[in-house]
Amino acid sequence: MPGTANAVRGSPLCTDACRVRRRFSTSAAAAACRPPSAHRGLPPRRRHPRRPALIHLPLPEQPRLIGRIATWLRPGGWLLATVGDSAWTGTEDNWLGGPAAMWWSHADASTYRSWLREAGLLVTAEDFVPEGASGHALFWARRPPA
C-alpha cells in the first residue's frame, strides 16, 4: 500500500480511494464508500451513514475521533487517512464555486502521526499529496494483528 498516493491525488474522496478502503478497512468504514445502489433495502436512517471528516471538526475533537476510528478496525485492519500537512484553521469563501463558505481545521502531519500512534495504530507509510500551492498528508496506518 505504500506508494499509492497517486491513487488519491487531487481528492481524498475519489473512487480509487474508496476501492482501497472497501478492500482493507472494516465493514463500517467501507460502507461509507459503497455506491448508492448498495444502500437499497436498508432502513432510511441507515442509507447514508455519517462519515466523519477530521479536517472539518475542531482540533480538540479530532484525537478522540481518531481513537474511535481505531476501534472500528479489525485486528490487522488498515486505515487510509488524508489529513492536513500543515496546521491551518479558517474558511474558504465560495467553496467549489458555490455560495457557501467551507470551514477547515487541521493540524500538521507530525501531530496527526502522533494521534494515530496514541490511538494504538501503527503508521506504516506516509506521503505528501499536493493540491494547489499546498497539500495533504496521506497516512497508511494499521491496527496491530491480534
PDB file of N, CA, C and O in Angstrom, residues 41-69:
ATOM      1  N   GLY A  41     -32.668  -1.130   0.266  1.00  0.00           N
ATOM      2  CA  GLY A  41     -33.167  -2.142   1.191  1.00  0.00           C
ATOM      3  C   GLY A  41     -32.839  -1.868   2.642  1.00  0.00           C
ATOM      4  O   GLY A  41     -33.342  -2.534   3.520  1.00  0.00           O
ATOM      5  N   LEU A  42     -31.966  -0.920   2.912  1.00  0.00           N
ATOM      6  CA  LEU A  42     -31.655  -0.563   4.295  1.00  0.00           C
ATOM      7  C   LEU A  42     -32.723   0.393   4.809  1.00  0.00           C
ATOM      8  O   LEU A  42     -33.314   1.141   4.040  1.00  0.00           O
ATOM      9  N   PRO A  43     -32.967   0.392   6.101  1.00  0.00           N
ATOM     10  CA  PRO A  43     -33.901   1.377   6.658  1.00  0.00           C
ATOM     11  C   PRO A  43     -33.431   2.782   6.292  1.00  0.00           C
ATOM     12  O   PRO A  43     -32.230   3.025   6.167  1.00  0.00           O
ATOM     13  N   PRO A  44     -34.339   3.749   6.103  1.00  0.00           N
ATOM     14  CA  PRO A  44     -33.952   5.097   5.661  1.00  0.00           C
ATOM     15  C   PRO A  44     -32.850   5.739   6.495  1.00  0.00           C
ATOM     16  O   PRO A  44     -31.971   6.380   5.961  1.00  0.00           O
ATOM     17  N   ARG A  45     -32.850   5.560   7.802  1.00  0.00           N
ATOM     18  CA  ARG A  45     -31.835   6.219   8.625  1.00  0.00           C
ATOM     19  C   ARG A  45     -30.453   5.620   8.429  1.00  0.00           C
ATOM     20  O   ARG A  45     -29.466   6.177   8.834  1.00  0.00           O
ATOM     21  N   ARG A  46     -30.347   4.456   7.784  1.00  0.00           N
ATOM     22  CA  ARG A  46     -29.046   3.828   7.589  1.00  0.00           C
ATOM     23  C   ARG A  46     -28.550   3.937   6.150  1.00  0.00           C
ATOM     24  O   ARG A  46     -27.486   3.466   5.839  1.00  0.00           O
ATOM     25  N   ARG A  47     -29.338   4.536   5.284  1.00  0.00           N
ATOM     26  CA  ARG A  47     -28.924   4.625   3.883  1.00  0.00           C
ATOM     27  C   ARG A  47     -27.699   5.503   3.695  1.00  0.00           C
ATOM     28  O   ARG A  47     -26.890   5.254   2.832  1.00  0.00           O
ATOM     29  N   HIS A  48     -27.596   6.556   4.471  1.00  0.00           N
ATOM     30  CA  HIS A  48     -26.484   7.484   4.336  1.00  0.00           C
ATOM     31  C   HIS A  48     -25.787   7.616   5.673  1.00  0.00           C
ATOM     32  O   HIS A  48     -26.066   8.516   6.446  1.00  0.00           O
ATOM     33  N   PRO A  49     -24.835   6.682   5.969  1.00  0.00           N
ATOM     34  CA  PRO A  49     -24.159   6.754   7.266  1.00  0.00           C
ATOM     35  C   PRO A  49     -23.379   8.047   7.406  1.00  0.00           C
ATOM     36  O   PRO A  49     -22.900   8.602   6.431  1.00  0.00           O
ATOM     37  N   ARG A  50     -23.289   8.529   8.650  1.00  0.00           N
ATOM     38  CA  ARG A  50     -22.473   9.722   8.904  1.00  0.00           C
ATOM     39  C   ARG A  50     -21.025   9.366   8.641  1.00  0.00           C
ATOM     40  O   ARG A  50     -20.536   8.351   9.098  1.00  0.00           O
ATOM     41  N   ARG A  51     -20.380  10.220   7.912  1.00  0.00           N
ATOM     42  CA  ARG A  51     -18.981   9.994   7.583  1.00  0.00           C
ATOM     43  C   ARG A  51     -18.143  11.043   8.292  1.00  0.00           C
ATOM     44  O   ARG A  51     -18.193  12.213   7.935  1.00  0.00           O
ATOM     45  N   PRO A  52     -17.394  10.651   9.298  1.00  0.00           N
ATOM     46  CA  PRO A  52     -16.594  11.642   9.999  1.00  0.00           C
ATOM     47  C   PRO A  52     -15.527  12.223   9.080  1.00  0.00           C
ATOM     48  O   PRO A  52     -14.860  11.495   8.374  1.00  0.00           O
ATOM     49  N   ALA A  53     -15.411  13.529   9.054  1.00  0.00           N
ATOM     50  CA  ALA A  53     -14.383  14.206   8.275  1.00  0.00           C
ATOM     51  C   ALA A  53     -13.509  14.967   9.262  1.00  0.00           C
ATOM     52  O   ALA A  53     -13.907  16.003   9.784  1.00  0.00           O
ATOM     53  N   LEU A  54     -12.346  14.440   9.516  1.00  0.00           N
ATOM     54  CA  LEU A  54     -11.457  15.016  10.527  1.00  0.00           C
ATOM     55  C   LEU A  54     -11.226  16.497  10.339  1.00  0.00           C
ATOM     56  O   LEU A  54     -11.319  17.267  11.293  1.00  0.00           O
ATOM     57  N   ILE A  55     -10.909  16.918   9.141  1.00  0.00           N
ATOM     58  CA  ILE A  55     -10.478  18.299   8.937  1.00  0.00           C
ATOM     59  C   ILE A  55     -11.617  19.304   8.981  1.00  0.00           C
ATOM     60  O   ILE A  55     -11.385  20.496   8.815  1.00  0.00           O
ATOM     61  N   HIS A  56     -12.836  18.832   9.231  1.00  0.00           N
ATOM     62  CA  HIS A  56     -13.966  19.739   9.411  1.00  0.00           C
ATOM     63  C   HIS A  56     -14.453  19.751  10.860  1.00  0.00           C
ATOM     64  O   HIS A  56     -15.481  20.339  11.161  1.00  0.00           O
ATOM     65  N   LEU A  57     -13.725  19.096  11.740  1.00  0.00           N
ATOM     66  CA  LEU A  57     -14.028  19.108  13.168  1.00  0.00           C
ATOM     67  C   LEU A  57     -13.041  20.030  13.879  1.00  0.00           C
ATOM     68  O   LEU A  57     -11.887  20.145  13.463  1.00  0.00           O
ATOM     69  N   PRO A  58     -13.458  20.645  14.987  1.00  0.00           N
ATOM     70  CA  PRO A  58     -12.488  21.424  15.776  1.00  0.00           C
ATOM     71  C   PRO A  58     -11.324  20.534  16.214  1.00  0.00           C
ATOM     72  O   PRO A  58     -11.511  19.345  16.514  1.00  0.00           O
ATOM     73  N   LEU A  59     -10.140  21.095  16.225  1.00  0.00           N
ATOM     74  CA  LEU A  59      -8.940  20.315  16.577  1.00  0.00           C
ATOM     75  C   LEU A  59      -9.061  19.510  17.870  1.00  0.00           C
ATOM     76  O   LEU A  59      -8.641  18.362  17.902  1.00  0.00           O
ATOM     77  N   PRO A  60      -9.639  20.059  18.966  1.00  0.00           N
ATOM     78  CA  PRO A  60      -9.709  19.270  20.189  1.00  0.00           C
ATOM     79  C   PRO A  60     -10.536  17.989  20.053  1.00  0.00           C
ATOM     80  O   PRO A  60     -10.353  17.054  20.821  1.00  0.00           O
ATOM     81  N   GLU A  61     -11.434  17.916  19.078  1.00  0.00           N
ATOM     82  CA  GLU A  61     -12.265  16.724  18.887  1.00  0.00           C
ATOM     83  C   GLU A  61     -11.594  15.666  18.010  1.00  0.00           C
ATOM     84  O   GLU A  61     -12.001  14.505  18.009  1.00  0.00           O
ATOM     85  N   GLN A  62     -10.588  16.039  17.256  1.00  0.00           N
ATOM     86  CA  GLN A  62     -10.006  15.120  16.289  1.00  0.00           C
ATOM     87  C   GLN A  62      -9.280  13.919  16.895  1.00  0.00           C
ATOM     88  O   GLN A  62      -9.463  12.799  16.412  1.00  0.00           O
ATOM     89  N   PRO A  63      -8.474  14.076  17.956  1.00  0.00           N
ATOM     90  CA  PRO A  63      -7.823  12.892  18.524  1.00  0.00           C
ATOM     91  C   PRO A  63      -8.834  11.850  19.017  1.00  0.00           C
ATOM     92  O   PRO A  63      -8.627  10.645  18.854  1.00  0.00           O
ATOM     93  N   ARG A  64      -9.932  12.321  19.595  1.00  0.00           N
ATOM     94  CA  ARG A  64     -10.950  11.387  20.081  1.00  0.00           C
ATOM     95  C   ARG A  64     -11.574  10.616  18.921  1.00  0.00           C
ATOM     96  O   ARG A  64     -11.787   9.412  19.009  1.00  0.00           O
ATOM     97  N   LEU A  65     -11.840  11.296  17.806  1.00  0.00           N
ATOM     98  CA  LEU A  65     -12.409  10.605  16.648  1.00  0.00           C
ATOM     99  C   LEU A  65     -11.417   9.602  16.084  1.00  0.00           C
ATOM    100  O   LEU A  65     -11.794   8.480  15.726  1.00  0.00           O
ATOM    101  N   ILE A  66     -10.158   9.954  16.020  1.00  0.00           N
ATOM    102  CA  ILE A  66      -9.144   9.002  15.544  1.00  0.00           C
ATOM    103  C   ILE A  66      -9.136   7.775  16.450  1.00  0.00           C
ATOM    104  O   ILE A  66      -9.044   6.639  15.975  1.00  0.00           O
ATOM    105  N   GLY A  67      -9.261   7.982  17.753  1.00  0.00           N
ATOM    106  CA  GLY A  67      -9.336   6.854  18.680  1.00  0.00           C
ATOM    107  C   GLY A  67     -10.549   5.974  18.410  1.00  0.00           C
ATOM    108  O   GLY A  67     -10.462   4.752  18.460  1.00  0.00           O
ATOM    109  N   ARG A  68     -11.691   6.585  18.110  1.00  0.00           N
ATOM    110  CA  ARG A  68     -12.900   5.821  17.782  1.00  0.00           C
ATOM    111  C   ARG A  68     -12.716   5.045  16.487  1.00  0.00           C
ATOM    112  O   ARG A  68     -13.090   3.886  16.378  1.00  0.00           O
ATOM    113  N   ILE A  69     -12.145   5.699  15.484  1.00  0.00           N
ATOM    114  CA  ILE A  69     -11.918   5.029  14.204  1.00  0.00           C
ATOM    115  C   ILE A  69     -11.034   3.804  14.406  1.00  0.00           C
ATOM    116  O   ILE A  69     -11.266   2.753  13.814  1.00  0.00           O
TER     117      ILE A  69
END
